[in-house]
Coordinates of N, CA and C in Angstrom, one line a residue:
M256 N -40.4 68.4 -12.5 CA -39.7 69.6 -12.5 C -40.3 70.6 -13.6
K257 N -40.6 71.8 -13.2 CA -41.1 72.8 -14.1 C -40.1 73.2 -15.1
L258 N -40.5 73.7 -16.2 CA -39.6 74.1 -17.3 C -38.7 75.3 -16.8
A259 N -39.3 76.2 -16.0 CA -38.5 77.3 -15.5 C -37.3 76.8 -14.6
E260 N -37.6 75.8 -13.8 CA -36.6 75.2 -13.0 C -35.5 74.6 -13.9
A261 N -35.9 73.9 -14.9 CA -34.9 73.3 -15.8 C -34.1 74.4 -16.5
L262 N -34.7 75.5 -16.9 CA -33.9 76.6 -17.5 C -32.9 77.2 -16.5
N263 N -33.3 77.3 -15.2 CA -32.4 77.8 -14.2 C -31.2 76.8 -14.0
L264 N -31.5 75.5 -14.0 CA -30.5 74.5 -13.9 C -29.5 74.5 -15.1
R265 N -30.1 74.7 -16.3 CA -29.3 74.8 -17.5 C -28.3 76.0 -17.4
A266 N -28.8 77.1 -16.9 CA -27.9 78.3 -16.7 C -26.8 78.0 -15.7
D267 N -27.2 77.3 -14.6 CA -26.2 77.0 -13.6 C -25.2 76.1 -14.2
I268 N -25.6 75.1 -14.9 CA -24.6 74.1 -15.5 C -23.7 74.9 -16.5
A269 N -24.2 75.8 -17.3 CA -23.4 76.5 -18.2 C -22.4 77.4 -17.5
K270 N -22.8 78.0 -16.4 CA -21.9 78.8 -15.6 C -20.8 77.9 -15.0
R271 N -21.1 76.7 -14.5 CA -20.2 75.8 -13.9 C -19.2 75.3 -15.0
I272 N -19.7 75.1 -16.2 CA -18.8 74.6 -17.3 C -17.8 75.8 -17.6
A273 N -18.3 77.0 -17.7 CA -17.4 78.1 -17.9 C -16.3 78.2 -16.9
Q274 N -16.7 78.1 -15.6 CA -15.8 78.1 -14.5 C -14.7 77.0 -14.6
L275 N -15.2 75.8 -15.0 CA -14.3 74.7 -15.2 C -13.2 75.0 -16.3
G276 N -13.7 75.7 -17.3 CA -12.7 76.1 -18.4 C -11.6 77.0 -17.8
S277 N -12.0 77.9 -17.0 CA -11.0 78.8 -16.3 C -10.1 78.0 -15.4
R278 N -10.7 77.1 -14.6 CA -9.9 76.3 -13.7 C -8.9 75.4 -14.5
L279 N -9.4 74.9 -15.6 CA -8.5 74.0 -16.4 C -7.3 74.8 -17.0
Q280 N -7.7 76.0 -17.5 CA -6.6 76.9 -18.0 C -5.6 77.2 -17.0
N281 N -6.0 77.5 -15.7 CA -5.1 77.8 -14.6 C -4.2 76.7 -14.2
N282 N -4.6 75.5 -14.5 CA -3.9 74.3 -14.1 C -3.3 73.5 -15.3
A283 N -3.2 74.1 -16.4 CA -2.7 73.5 -17.7 C -1.2 73.3 -17.6
L284 N -0.5 74.2 -17.0 CA 1.0 74.2 -17.0 C 1.5 74.5 -15.6
V285 N 2.6 73.8 -15.2 CA 3.3 74.1 -14.0 C 4.8 74.0 -14.2
Q286 N 5.5 74.6 -13.3 CA 6.9 74.5 -13.4 C 7.3 73.1 -13.1
E287 N 8.4 72.7 -13.7 CA 9.0 71.3 -13.5 C 9.2 71.1 -12.0
G288 N 8.7 70.0 -11.5 CA 8.8 69.6 -10.1 C 7.6 70.1 -9.2
E289 N 6.8 70.9 -9.8 CA 5.6 71.5 -9.1 C 4.4 70.7 -9.4
K290 N 3.3 70.8 -8.6 CA 2.1 70.2 -8.9 C 1.0 71.3 -9.1
P291 N 0.0 71.0 -10.0 CA -1.0 72.0 -10.2 C -1.9 72.2 -8.9
A292 N -2.5 73.3 -8.8 CA -3.4 73.6 -7.6 C -4.6 72.6 -7.6
E293 N -5.0 72.2 -8.8 CA -6.2 71.3 -8.9 C -5.8 70.2 -9.9
D294 N -6.3 69.0 -9.7 CA -6.0 67.9 -10.6 C -6.7 68.1 -11.9
P295 N -6.1 68.3 -13.0 CA -6.8 68.5 -14.3 C -7.6 67.3 -14.7
D296 N -7.2 66.1 -14.3 CA -8.0 64.9 -14.7 C -9.3 64.9 -14.0
K297 N -9.3 65.3 -12.7 CA -10.6 65.4 -12.0 C -11.5 66.5 -12.6
L298 N -10.9 67.6 -13.0 CA -11.6 68.7 -13.6 C -12.2 68.3 -14.9
L299 N -11.4 67.5 -15.7 CA -11.9 67.0 -17.0 C -13.1 66.0 -16.8
T300 N -13.0 65.2 -15.8 CA -14.1 64.3 -15.5 C -15.3 65.0 -15.1
E301 N -15.2 66.1 -14.3 CA -16.3 66.9 -13.9 C -16.9 67.6 -15.2
L302 N -16.1 68.1 -16.1 CA -16.5 68.7 -17.3 C -17.3 67.7 -18.2
N303 N -16.8 66.5 -18.3 CA -17.5 65.5 -19.1 C -18.9 65.2 -18.5
E304 N -19.0 65.1 -17.2 CA -20.2 64.8 -16.5 C -21.2 65.9 -16.7
L305 N -20.8 67.2 -16.5 CA -21.6 68.3 -16.7 C -22.1 68.5 -18.2
S306 N -21.2 68.2 -19.1 CA -21.6 68.2 -20.5 C -22.7 67.3 -20.8
I307 N -22.6 66.1 -20.3 CA -23.6 65.1 -20.5 C -25.0 65.5 -19.9
Q308 N -24.9 66.1 -18.7 CA -26.1 66.6 -18.0 C -26.7 67.8 -18.9
Q309 N -25.8 68.6 -19.3 CA -26.3 69.8 -20.1 C -27.0 69.3 -21.4
E310 N -26.4 68.4 -22.1 CA -27.0 67.9 -23.3 C -28.3 67.3 -23.1
E311 N -28.5 66.5 -22.1 CA -29.8 65.8 -21.7 C -30.8 66.9 -21.4
L312 N -30.4 67.9 -20.6 CA -31.3 68.9 -20.2 C -31.8 69.8 -21.3
I313 N -30.8 70.2 -22.2 CA -31.2 71.0 -23.4 C -32.2 70.2 -24.3
G314 N -31.9 68.9 -24.4 CA -32.8 68.1 -25.3 C -34.2 68.1 -24.7
K315 N -34.4 67.9 -23.4 CA -35.7 67.9 -22.7 C -36.3 69.3 -22.8
I316 N -35.6 70.4 -22.6 CA -36.1 71.7 -22.7 C -36.6 72.0 -24.1
N317 N -35.8 71.6 -25.1 CA -36.2 71.8 -26.5 C -37.5 71.0 -26.9
L318 N -37.5 69.8 -26.4 CA -38.7 68.9 -26.7 C -39.9 69.5 -26.0
T319 N -39.8 70.0 -24.7 CA -40.9 70.6 -24.0 C -41.4 71.9 -24.7
N320 N -40.4 72.7 -25.2 CA -40.8 73.9 -25.9 C -41.5 73.6 -27.2
A321 N -41.1 72.5 -27.8 CA -41.8 72.2 -29.1 C -43.2 71.6 -28.9
R322 N -43.4 71.0 -27.8 CA -44.7 70.3 -27.5 C -45.7 71.2 -26.7
T323 N -45.2 72.3 -26.2 CA -46.1 73.2 -25.4 C -46.7 74.2 -26.3
V324 N -48.0 74.2 -26.4 CA -48.8 75.1 -27.3 C -49.7 76.0 -26.5
S325 N -49.6 77.3 -26.8 CA -50.5 78.3 -26.2 C -50.9 79.3 -27.3
E326 N -52.2 79.5 -27.3 CA -52.8 80.4 -28.3 C -52.4 80.0 -29.8
G327 N -52.3 78.7 -30.0 CA -52.0 78.3 -31.4 C -50.5 78.3 -31.8
K328 N -49.7 78.6 -30.8 CA -48.2 78.6 -31.1 C -47.5 77.8 -30.1
T329 N -46.4 77.2 -30.6 CA -45.6 76.4 -29.7 C -44.7 77.4 -28.9
L330 N -44.2 77.0 -27.8 CA -43.3 77.8 -27.0 C -42.1 78.1 -27.8
T331 N -41.6 77.2 -28.7 CA -40.5 77.4 -29.5 C -40.8 78.6 -30.5
E332 N -42.0 78.6 -31.1 CA -42.3 79.7 -32.0 C -42.4 81.0 -31.2
M333 N -43.0 81.0 -30.0 CA -43.1 82.2 -29.2 C -41.7 82.8 -28.9
I334 N -40.8 81.9 -28.6 CA -39.4 82.3 -28.2 C -38.7 82.9 -29.5
A335 N -38.9 82.3 -30.6 CA -38.4 82.8 -31.9 C -38.9 84.2 -32.2
H336 N -40.3 84.3 -32.0 CA -40.9 85.6 -32.2 C -40.3 86.7 -31.3
K337 N -40.2 86.4 -30.1 CA -39.6 87.3 -29.1 C -38.2 87.7 -29.5
D338 N -37.4 86.8 -29.9 CA -36.0 87.0 -30.3 C -36.0 87.9 -31.5
C339 N -36.8 87.7 -32.5 CA -36.9 88.5 -33.7 C -37.3 89.9 -33.4
I340 N -38.3 90.1 -32.5 CA -38.8 91.4 -32.1 C -37.6 92.2 -31.4
R341 N -36.9 91.5 -30.5 CA -35.8 92.1 -29.8 C -34.7 92.6 -30.8
D342 N -34.4 91.8 -31.8 CA -33.4 92.2 -32.8 C -33.9 93.4 -33.6
K343 N -35.2 93.4 -34.0 CA -35.7 94.5 -34.8 C -35.7 95.7 -34.0
I344 N -36.1 95.7 -32.7 CA -36.1 96.8 -31.8 C -34.7 97.4 -31.7
N345 N -33.7 96.6 -31.5 CA -32.3 97.1 -31.4 C -31.9 97.8 -32.7
V346 N -32.2 97.2 -33.9 CA -31.8 97.9 -35.1 C -32.5 99.2 -35.3
M347 N -33.8 99.2 -35.0 CA -34.6 100.4 -35.2 C -34.1 101.5 -34.2
R348 N -33.8 101.1 -32.9 CA -33.4 102.1 -32.0 C -32.1 102.8 -32.5
N349 N -31.1 102.0 -32.9 CA -29.9 102.5 -33.4 C -30.1 103.4 -34.6
F350 N -31.0 103.0 -35.5 CA -31.3 103.8 -36.7 C -31.9 105.1 -36.3
L351 N -32.9 105.1 -35.4 CA -33.5 106.3 -34.9 C -32.6 107.2 -34.2
D352 N -31.7 106.7 -33.4 CA -30.7 107.5 -32.8 C -29.9 108.2 -33.8
A353 N -29.5 107.5 -34.9 CA -28.7 108.2 -35.9 C -29.6 109.2 -36.7
A354 N -30.8 108.9 -36.9 CA -31.7 109.8 -37.7 C -32.1 111.0 -36.9
S355 N -32.0 111.0 -35.6 CA -32.5 112.1 -34.8 C -31.3 113.0 -34.4
R356 N -30.1 112.7 -34.8 CA -29.0 113.5 -34.4 C -29.1 114.8 -35.2
T357 N -28.7 115.9 -34.5 CA -28.7 117.2 -35.2 C -27.2 117.6 -35.3
L358 N -26.9 118.1 -36.4 CA -25.5 118.6 -36.7 C -25.5 120.1 -36.7
P359 N -24.8 120.7 -35.8 CA -24.8 122.2 -35.7 C -24.1 122.8 -37.0
R360 N -24.7 123.9 -37.4 CA -24.1 124.7 -38.5 C -23.5 126.0 -37.9
G361 N -22.4 126.3 -38.3 CA -21.7 127.5 -37.9 C -22.3 128.7 -38.6
L362 N -22.6 128.5 -39.9 CA -23.2 129.6 -40.7 C -24.4 129.1 -41.4
R363 N -25.3 130.1 -41.7 CA -26.6 129.7 -42.5 C -26.2 129.1 -43.9
S364 N -25.1 129.5 -44.4 CA -24.7 129.0 -45.7 C -24.2 127.6 -45.8
E365 N -23.9 127.0 -44.6 CA -23.5 125.6 -44.5 C -24.6 124.7 -44.9
I366 N -24.2 123.5 -45.4 CA -25.2 122.5 -45.8 C -26.0 122.1 -44.6
K367 N -27.3 122.0 -44.7 CA -28.2 121.6 -43.6 C -28.5 120.1 -43.8
I368 N -28.3 119.3 -42.7 CA -28.5 117.9 -42.7 C -29.8 117.6 -42.1
L369 N -30.6 116.8 -42.8 CA -32.0 116.5 -42.4 C -32.2 115.0 -42.3
S370 N -33.1 114.6 -41.4 CA -33.4 113.2 -41.2 C -34.2 112.7 -42.5
T371 N -33.9 111.4 -42.8 CA -34.6 110.8 -44.0 C -35.9 110.2 -43.6
V372 N -36.3 110.2 -42.4 CA -37.5 109.5 -41.9 C -38.2 110.4 -40.9
N373 N -39.5 110.0 -40.6 CA -40.3 110.7 -39.6 C -39.9 109.9 -38.3
V374 N -39.0 110.5 -37.5 CA -38.5 109.9 -36.3 C -39.6 109.6 -35.3
A375 N -40.5 110.6 -35.1 CA -41.5 110.5 -34.1 C -42.5 109.3 -34.4
K376 N -42.8 109.2 -35.7 CA -43.7 108.1 -36.1 C -43.0 106.7 -35.9
L377 N -41.8 106.6 -36.3 CA -41.1 105.4 -36.1 C -40.8 105.0 -34.6
R378 N -40.7 106.0 -33.8 CA -40.5 105.8 -32.3 C -41.8 105.2 -31.8
T379 N -42.9 105.7 -32.3 CA -44.2 105.1 -31.9 C -44.3 103.6 -32.3
Q380 N -43.8 103.3 -33.4 CA -43.7 101.9 -33.9 C -42.8 101.0 -33.0
V381 N -41.7 101.6 -32.6 CA -40.8 100.9 -31.7 C -41.4 100.7 -30.3
D382 N -42.1 101.7 -29.9 CA -42.8 101.6 -28.6 C -43.8 100.4 -28.6
A383 N -44.6 100.3 -29.8 CA -45.5 99.2 -29.9 C -44.8 97.9 -30.0
L384 N -43.6 97.8 -30.6 CA -42.8 96.6 -30.6 C -42.4 96.2 -29.2
E385 N -42.0 97.2 -28.5 CA -41.5 97.0 -27.1 C -42.6 96.4 -26.2
K386 N -43.8 96.9 -26.4 CA -45.0 96.4 -25.7 C -45.2 95.0 -26.1
E387 N -45.2 94.7 -27.4 CA -45.4 93.3 -27.9 C -44.3 92.4 -27.3
F388 N -43.1 92.9 -27.2 CA -42.0 92.1 -26.7 C -42.3 91.7 -25.2
R389 N -42.6 92.7 -24.4 CA -42.9 92.5 -23.0 C -44.1 91.6 -22.8
E390 N -45.1 91.7 -23.6 CA -46.3 90.8 -23.5 C -45.9 89.4 -23.8
T391 N -45.1 89.2 -24.9 CA -44.7 87.9 -25.3 C -43.8 87.3 -24.2
D392 N -42.9 88.1 -23.6 CA -42.0 87.6 -22.6 C -42.8 87.1 -21.4
V393 N -43.9 87.9 -21.0 CA -44.7 87.5 -19.9 C -45.4 86.2 -20.1
K394 N -45.9 86.0 -21.3 CA -46.6 84.7 -21.7 C -45.6 83.5 -21.6
I395 N -44.4 83.8 -22.1 CA -43.4 82.7 -22.1 C -43.0 82.4 -20.6
Q396 N -42.8 83.4 -19.8 CA -42.5 83.2 -18.4 C -43.6 82.4 -17.7
A397 N -44.8 82.8 -17.9 CA -45.9 82.1 -17.3 C -46.0 80.6 -17.7
L398 N -45.7 80.4 -19.0 CA -45.7 79.0 -19.5 C -44.5 78.2 -18.8
N399 N -43.4 78.9 -18.7 CA -42.2 78.3 -18.1 C -42.5 77.8 -16.7
W400 N -43.3 78.5 -15.9 CA -43.6 78.2 -14.6 C -44.8 77.3 -14.4
S401 N -45.5 77.1 -15.5 CA -46.7 76.2 -15.4 C -46.5 74.9 -16.2
T402 N -45.5 74.8 -16.9 CA -45.3 73.6 -17.8 C -44.3 72.6 -17.1
E403 N -44.7 71.4 -17.1 CA -43.8 70.3 -16.6 C -42.8 70.0 -17.7
L404 N -41.5 69.7 -17.3 CA -40.5 69.3 -18.2 C -40.8 67.9 -18.8
V405 N -40.7 67.7 -20.1 CA -40.9 66.4 -20.7 C -39.8 65.4 -20.2

């Protein structure tokens, strides 16, 4: 099984576990003398089985990510790098949105509000980070489809 297939399976299992949570909530209580729409014991058994599958799969994915090396970095390091770039981009975008706001003045005598940074220069830096993010993501995706799961 390729790593990408395992990642898709992990996402499917996580979705199924979330759905089981909802189904369990819907069948937690009934009126006296009534039966639940679904047997909570069967749902709990399915939840336990999926949790075991999920744990095993996550362990294999993490082990594969730690053992897969490209351009001197493990897949784990590449994923961490991509996540950090994404977080930095989000913070910088929000900051630049705030820094580029213009506040209207009714009169020339009112206080003028100015940006504390060179917005255009920083936007260029964000554009470069976004390019690095995309390139890193493409490398990760390529590795996901070419790497066998441990």
